[in-house]
PDB file of C-alpha atoms and ligand atoms in Angstrom:
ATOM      1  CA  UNK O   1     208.559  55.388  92.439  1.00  0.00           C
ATOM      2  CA  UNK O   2     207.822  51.865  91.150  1.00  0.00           C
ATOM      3  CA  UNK O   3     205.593  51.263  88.488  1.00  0.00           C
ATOM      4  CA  UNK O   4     202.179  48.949  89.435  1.00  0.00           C
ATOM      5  CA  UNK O   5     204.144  46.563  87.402  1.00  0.00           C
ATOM      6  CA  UNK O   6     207.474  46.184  89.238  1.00  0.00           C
ATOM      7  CA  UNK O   7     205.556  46.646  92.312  1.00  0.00           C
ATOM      8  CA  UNK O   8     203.539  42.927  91.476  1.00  0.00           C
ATOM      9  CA  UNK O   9     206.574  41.337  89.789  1.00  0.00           C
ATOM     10  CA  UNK O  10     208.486  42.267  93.022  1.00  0.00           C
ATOM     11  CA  UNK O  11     205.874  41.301  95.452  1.00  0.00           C
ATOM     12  CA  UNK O  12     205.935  37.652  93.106  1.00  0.00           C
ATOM     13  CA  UNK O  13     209.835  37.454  94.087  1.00  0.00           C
ATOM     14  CA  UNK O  14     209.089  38.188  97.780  1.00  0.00           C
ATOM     15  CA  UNK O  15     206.927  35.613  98.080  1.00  0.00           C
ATOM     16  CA  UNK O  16     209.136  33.298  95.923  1.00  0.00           C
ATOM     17  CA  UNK O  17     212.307  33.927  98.662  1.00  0.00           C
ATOM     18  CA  UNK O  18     209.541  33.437 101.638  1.00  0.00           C
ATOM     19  CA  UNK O  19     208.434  29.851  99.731  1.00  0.00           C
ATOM     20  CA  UNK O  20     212.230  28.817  99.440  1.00  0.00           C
ATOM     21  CA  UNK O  21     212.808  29.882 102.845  1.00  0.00           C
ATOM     22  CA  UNK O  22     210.376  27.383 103.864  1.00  0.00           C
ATOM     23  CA  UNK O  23     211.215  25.204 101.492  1.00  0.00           C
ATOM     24  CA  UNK O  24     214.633  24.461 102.718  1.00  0.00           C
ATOM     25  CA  UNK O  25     213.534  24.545 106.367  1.00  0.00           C
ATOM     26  CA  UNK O  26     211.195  21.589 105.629  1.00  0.00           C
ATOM     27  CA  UNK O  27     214.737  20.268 103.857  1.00  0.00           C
ATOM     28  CA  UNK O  28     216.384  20.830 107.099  1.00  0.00           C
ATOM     29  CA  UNK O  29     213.687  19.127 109.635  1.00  0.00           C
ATOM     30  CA  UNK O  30     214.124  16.333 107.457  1.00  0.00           C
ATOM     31  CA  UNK O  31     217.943  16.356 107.955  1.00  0.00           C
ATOM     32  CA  UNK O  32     218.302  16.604 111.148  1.00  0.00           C
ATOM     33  CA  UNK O  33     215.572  13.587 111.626  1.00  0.00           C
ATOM     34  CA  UNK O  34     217.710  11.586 109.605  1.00  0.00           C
ATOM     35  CA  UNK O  35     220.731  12.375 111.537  1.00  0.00           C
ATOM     36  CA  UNK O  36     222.578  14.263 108.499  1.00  0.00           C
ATOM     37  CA  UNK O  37     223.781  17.208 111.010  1.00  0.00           C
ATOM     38  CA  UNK O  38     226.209  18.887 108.538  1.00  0.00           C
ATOM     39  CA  UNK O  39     223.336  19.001 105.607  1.00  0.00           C
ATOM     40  CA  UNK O  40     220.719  20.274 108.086  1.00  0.00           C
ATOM     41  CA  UNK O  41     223.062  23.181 109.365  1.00  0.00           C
ATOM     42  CA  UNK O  42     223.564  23.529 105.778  1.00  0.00           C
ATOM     43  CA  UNK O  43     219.861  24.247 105.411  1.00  0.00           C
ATOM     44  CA  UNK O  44     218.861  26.078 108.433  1.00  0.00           C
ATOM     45  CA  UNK O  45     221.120  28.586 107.170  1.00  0.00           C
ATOM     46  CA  UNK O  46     220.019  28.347 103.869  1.00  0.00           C
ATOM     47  CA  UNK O  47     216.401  29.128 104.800  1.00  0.00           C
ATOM     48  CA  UNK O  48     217.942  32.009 107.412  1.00  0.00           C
ATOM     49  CA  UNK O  49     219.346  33.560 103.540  1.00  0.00           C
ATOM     50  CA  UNK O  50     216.374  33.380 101.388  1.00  0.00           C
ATOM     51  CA  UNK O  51     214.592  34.848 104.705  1.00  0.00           C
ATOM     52  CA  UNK O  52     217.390  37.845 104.545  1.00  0.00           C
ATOM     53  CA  UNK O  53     217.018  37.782 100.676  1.00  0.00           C
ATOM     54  CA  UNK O  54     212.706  38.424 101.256  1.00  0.00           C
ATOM     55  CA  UNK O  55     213.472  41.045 103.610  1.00  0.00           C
ATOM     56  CA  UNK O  56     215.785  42.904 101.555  1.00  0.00           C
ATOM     57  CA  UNK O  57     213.322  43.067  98.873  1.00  0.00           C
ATOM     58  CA  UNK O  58     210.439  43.365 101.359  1.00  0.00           C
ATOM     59  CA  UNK O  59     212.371  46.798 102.445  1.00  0.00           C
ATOM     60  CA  UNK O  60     213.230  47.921  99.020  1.00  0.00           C
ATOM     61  CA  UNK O  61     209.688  47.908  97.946  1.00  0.00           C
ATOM     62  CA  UNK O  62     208.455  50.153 100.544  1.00  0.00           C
ATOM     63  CA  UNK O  63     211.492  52.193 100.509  1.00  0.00           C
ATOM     64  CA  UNK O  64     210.608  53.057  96.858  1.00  0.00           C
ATOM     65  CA  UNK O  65     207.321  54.066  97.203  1.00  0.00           C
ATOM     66  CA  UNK O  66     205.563  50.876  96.991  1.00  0.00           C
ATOM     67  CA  UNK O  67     204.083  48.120  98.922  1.00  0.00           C
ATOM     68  CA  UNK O  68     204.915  44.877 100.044  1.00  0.00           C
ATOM     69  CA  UNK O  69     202.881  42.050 100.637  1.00  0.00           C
ATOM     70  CA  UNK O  70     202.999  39.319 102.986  1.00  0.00           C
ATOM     71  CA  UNK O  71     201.330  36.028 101.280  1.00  0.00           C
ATOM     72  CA  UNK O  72     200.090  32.527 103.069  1.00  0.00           C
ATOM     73  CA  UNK O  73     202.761  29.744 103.105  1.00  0.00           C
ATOM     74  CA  UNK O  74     201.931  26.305 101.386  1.00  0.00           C
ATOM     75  CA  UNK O  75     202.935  23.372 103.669  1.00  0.00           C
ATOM     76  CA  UNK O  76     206.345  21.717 101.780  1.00  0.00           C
ATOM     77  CA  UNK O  77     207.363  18.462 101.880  1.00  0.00           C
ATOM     78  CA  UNK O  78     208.436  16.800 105.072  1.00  0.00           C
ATOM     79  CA  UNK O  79     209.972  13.587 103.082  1.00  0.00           C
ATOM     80  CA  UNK O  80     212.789  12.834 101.159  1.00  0.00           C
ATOM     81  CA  UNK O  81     214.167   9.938  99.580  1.00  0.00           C
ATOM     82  CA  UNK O  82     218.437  11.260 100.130  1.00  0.00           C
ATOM     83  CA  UNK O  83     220.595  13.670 100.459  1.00  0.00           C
ATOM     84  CA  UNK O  84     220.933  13.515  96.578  1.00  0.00           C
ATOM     85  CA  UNK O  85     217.264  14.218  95.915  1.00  0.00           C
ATOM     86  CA  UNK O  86     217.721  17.252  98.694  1.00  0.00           C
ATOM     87  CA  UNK O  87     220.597  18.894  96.961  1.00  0.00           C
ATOM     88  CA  UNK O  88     218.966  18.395  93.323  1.00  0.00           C
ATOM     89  CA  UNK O  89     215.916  19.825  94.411  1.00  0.00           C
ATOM     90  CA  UNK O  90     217.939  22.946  95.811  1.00  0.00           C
ATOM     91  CA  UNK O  91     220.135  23.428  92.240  1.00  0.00           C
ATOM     92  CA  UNK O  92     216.222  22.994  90.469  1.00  0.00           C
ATOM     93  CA  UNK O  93     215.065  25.526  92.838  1.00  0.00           C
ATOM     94  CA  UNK O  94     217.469  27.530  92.403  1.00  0.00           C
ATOM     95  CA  UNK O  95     217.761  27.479  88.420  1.00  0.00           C
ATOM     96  CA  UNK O  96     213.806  28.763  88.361  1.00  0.00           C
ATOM     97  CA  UNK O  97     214.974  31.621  91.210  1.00  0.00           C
ATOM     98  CA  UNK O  98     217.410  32.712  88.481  1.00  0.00           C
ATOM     99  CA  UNK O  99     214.797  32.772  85.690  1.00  0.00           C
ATOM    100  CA  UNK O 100     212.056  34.607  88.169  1.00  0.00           C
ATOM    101  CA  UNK O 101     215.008  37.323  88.499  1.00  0.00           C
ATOM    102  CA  UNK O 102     216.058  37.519  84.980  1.00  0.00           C
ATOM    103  CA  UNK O 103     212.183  38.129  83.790  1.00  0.00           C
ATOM    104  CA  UNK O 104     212.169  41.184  86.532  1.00  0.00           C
ATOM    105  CA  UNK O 105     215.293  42.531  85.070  1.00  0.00           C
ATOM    106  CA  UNK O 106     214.062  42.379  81.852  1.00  0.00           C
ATOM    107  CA  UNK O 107     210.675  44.241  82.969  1.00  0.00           C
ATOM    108  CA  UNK O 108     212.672  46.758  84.184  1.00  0.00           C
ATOM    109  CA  UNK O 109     214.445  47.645  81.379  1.00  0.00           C
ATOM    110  CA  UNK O 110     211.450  47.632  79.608  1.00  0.00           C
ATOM    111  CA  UNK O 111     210.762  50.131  81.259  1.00  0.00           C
ATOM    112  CA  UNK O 112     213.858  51.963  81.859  1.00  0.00           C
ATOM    113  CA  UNK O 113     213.345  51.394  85.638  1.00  0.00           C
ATOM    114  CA  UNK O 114     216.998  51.596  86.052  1.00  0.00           C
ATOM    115  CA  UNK O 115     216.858  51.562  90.135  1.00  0.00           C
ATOM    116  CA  UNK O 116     215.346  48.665  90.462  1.00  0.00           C
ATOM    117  CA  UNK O 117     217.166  47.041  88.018  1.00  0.00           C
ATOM    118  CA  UNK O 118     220.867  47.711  89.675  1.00  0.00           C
ATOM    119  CA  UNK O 119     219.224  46.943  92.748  1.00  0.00           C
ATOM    120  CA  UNK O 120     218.585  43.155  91.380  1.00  0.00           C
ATOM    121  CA  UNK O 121     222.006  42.684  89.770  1.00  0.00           C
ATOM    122  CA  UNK O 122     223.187  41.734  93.591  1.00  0.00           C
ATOM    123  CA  UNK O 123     220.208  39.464  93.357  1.00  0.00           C
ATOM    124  CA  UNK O 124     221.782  37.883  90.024  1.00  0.00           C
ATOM    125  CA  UNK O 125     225.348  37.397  91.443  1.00  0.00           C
ATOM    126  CA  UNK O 126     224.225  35.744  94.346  1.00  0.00           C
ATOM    127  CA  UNK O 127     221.943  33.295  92.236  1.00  0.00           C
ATOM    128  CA  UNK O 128     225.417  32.418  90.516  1.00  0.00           C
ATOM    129  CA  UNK O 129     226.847  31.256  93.964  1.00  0.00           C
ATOM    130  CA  UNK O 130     223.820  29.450  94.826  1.00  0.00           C
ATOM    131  CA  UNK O 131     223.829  27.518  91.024  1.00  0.00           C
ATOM    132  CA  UNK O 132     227.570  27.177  91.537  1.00  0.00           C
ATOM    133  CA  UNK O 133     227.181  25.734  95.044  1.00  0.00           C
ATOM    134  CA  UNK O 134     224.337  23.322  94.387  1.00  0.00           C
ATOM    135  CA  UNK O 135     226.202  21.753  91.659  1.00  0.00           C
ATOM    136  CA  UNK O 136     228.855  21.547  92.865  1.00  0.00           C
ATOM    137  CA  UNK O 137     227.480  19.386  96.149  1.00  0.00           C
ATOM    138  CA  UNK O 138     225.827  17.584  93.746  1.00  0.00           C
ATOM    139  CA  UNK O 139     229.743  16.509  91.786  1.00  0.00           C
ATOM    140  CA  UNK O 140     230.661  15.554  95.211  1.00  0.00           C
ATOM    141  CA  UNK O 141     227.704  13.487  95.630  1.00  0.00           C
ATOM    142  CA  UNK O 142     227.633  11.641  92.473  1.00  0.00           C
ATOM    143  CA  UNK O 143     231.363  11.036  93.142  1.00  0.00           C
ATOM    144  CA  UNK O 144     230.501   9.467  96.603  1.00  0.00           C
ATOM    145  CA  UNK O 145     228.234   6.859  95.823  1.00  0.00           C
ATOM    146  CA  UNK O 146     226.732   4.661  97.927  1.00  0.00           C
ATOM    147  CA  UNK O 147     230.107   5.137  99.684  1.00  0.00           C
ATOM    148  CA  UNK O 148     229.066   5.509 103.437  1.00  0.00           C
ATOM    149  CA  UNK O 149     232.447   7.161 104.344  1.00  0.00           C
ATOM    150  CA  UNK O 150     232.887   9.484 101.859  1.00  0.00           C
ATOM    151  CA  UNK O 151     229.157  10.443 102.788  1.00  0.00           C
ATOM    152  CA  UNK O 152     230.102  10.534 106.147  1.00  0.00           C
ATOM    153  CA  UNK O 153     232.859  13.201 105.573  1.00  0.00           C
ATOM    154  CA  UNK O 154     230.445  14.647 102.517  1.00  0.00           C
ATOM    155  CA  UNK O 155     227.990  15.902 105.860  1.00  0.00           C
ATOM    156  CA  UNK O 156     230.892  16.895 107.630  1.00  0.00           C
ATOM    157  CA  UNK O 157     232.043  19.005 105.036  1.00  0.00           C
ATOM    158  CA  UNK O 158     228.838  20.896 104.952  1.00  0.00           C
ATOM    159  CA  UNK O 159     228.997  21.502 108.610  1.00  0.00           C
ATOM    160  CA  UNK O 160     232.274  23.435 107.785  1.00  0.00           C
ATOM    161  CA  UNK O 161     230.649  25.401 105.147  1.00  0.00           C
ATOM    162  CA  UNK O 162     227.857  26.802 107.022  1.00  0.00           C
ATOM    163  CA  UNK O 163     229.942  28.099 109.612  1.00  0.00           C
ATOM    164  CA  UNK O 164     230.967  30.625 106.684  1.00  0.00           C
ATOM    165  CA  UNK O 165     229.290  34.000 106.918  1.00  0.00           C
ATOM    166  CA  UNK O 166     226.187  34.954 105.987  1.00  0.00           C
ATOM    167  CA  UNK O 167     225.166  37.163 102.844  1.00  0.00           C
TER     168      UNK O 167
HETATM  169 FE1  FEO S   1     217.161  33.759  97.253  1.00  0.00          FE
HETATM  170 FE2  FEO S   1     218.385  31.085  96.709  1.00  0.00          FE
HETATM  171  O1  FEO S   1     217.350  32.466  96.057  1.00  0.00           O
END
C-alpha cells in the first residue's frame, strides 16, 4: 500500500510528465510551423514518452493501492525564438524532472517505502538519458552557429534519432 504521502508526491510527478508532455507538443507545433521537420519529429516523440512515462506511473499508483489523479492542463507556449531556446528549455526541463524524482526517492526512503522507491530508479536512469541527450543537442548547436548548413544537417540528424525506439 502507499502511504497518503507517496500517493500526493506521486500524483505531483504524474501531473509533472502530463505538463511536459504538453510542453514539448507545443515545442513540436512550433517546429513543424517553422519548417524544422527533424526537431518536430524529435518532439512529437518526445511528448509520445513523457505521455508513456505518466501512464506508467498513472498505473503504478492504482496498482499499489492508491489513486491517481488526472489534473487540468495549462496552455504552453506556442512561440519560440530558435531551435537553441527549444533544446535549452528541454535540458532546463529536464534538470527540474530529475530533482522532482530525486525528492520522491528521498520520501520514500524516509519512509522505508522500498517498492516505490526501486520502482523510480528506472525513472532516474532514464532522466540521465534525457540530461545526456539535451546537452548534448545543445554542444552540437553551439558548435553550429549561425551556420545554415550545419543546421540544416543538425534537423536532419534529429529526424534519424527519432526513428530510434521508444522507451
Ligand atoms: Fe519524463 Fe523527460 O521526464
Amino acid at each position: 500500500m502507499l502511504s497518503k504521502k507517496i500517493n500526493a508526491l506521486l500524483n505531483e510527478q504524474i501531473a509533472s510528465e502530463a505538463a511536459a508532455s504538453a510542453y514539448y507538443l507545443a515545442m513540436a507545433s512550433w517546429a513543424q510551423a517553422h519548417g524544422y521537420n527533424g526537431l518536430s519529429q524529435f518532439l512529437y516523440r518526445h511528448s509520445d514518452e513523457e505521455r508513456m512515462h505518466m501512464l506508467k506511473l498513472f498505473h503504478f499508483v492504482n496498482d499499489r493501492g492508491g489513486f491517481s489523479e488526472v489534473r487540468a492542463q495549462k496552455t504552453f507556449p506556442s512561440n519560440y525564438k530558435s531551435i537553441h531556446q527549444i533544446v535549452e528549455q528541454i535540458l532546463k526541463h529536464e534538470v527540474k524532472v530529475t530533482g522532482e524524482i530525486n525528492k520522491i526517492v528521498d520520501a520514500c526512503l524516509k519512509e522505508r517505502d522500498y517498492t516505490t522507491n526501486n520502482f523510480l530508479q528506472w525513472y532516474l536512469a532514464e532522466q540521465i538519458e534525457e540530461e545526456t541527450l539535451a546537452q548534448s543537442l545543445l554542444d552540437k548547436l553551439n558548435l553550429i552557429g549561425n551556420d545554415k548548413g550545419g543546421m540544416y544537417q543538425f534537423d536532419r540528424d534529429l529526424e534519424e534519432l527519432s526513428k530510434a525506439k521508444i522507451e
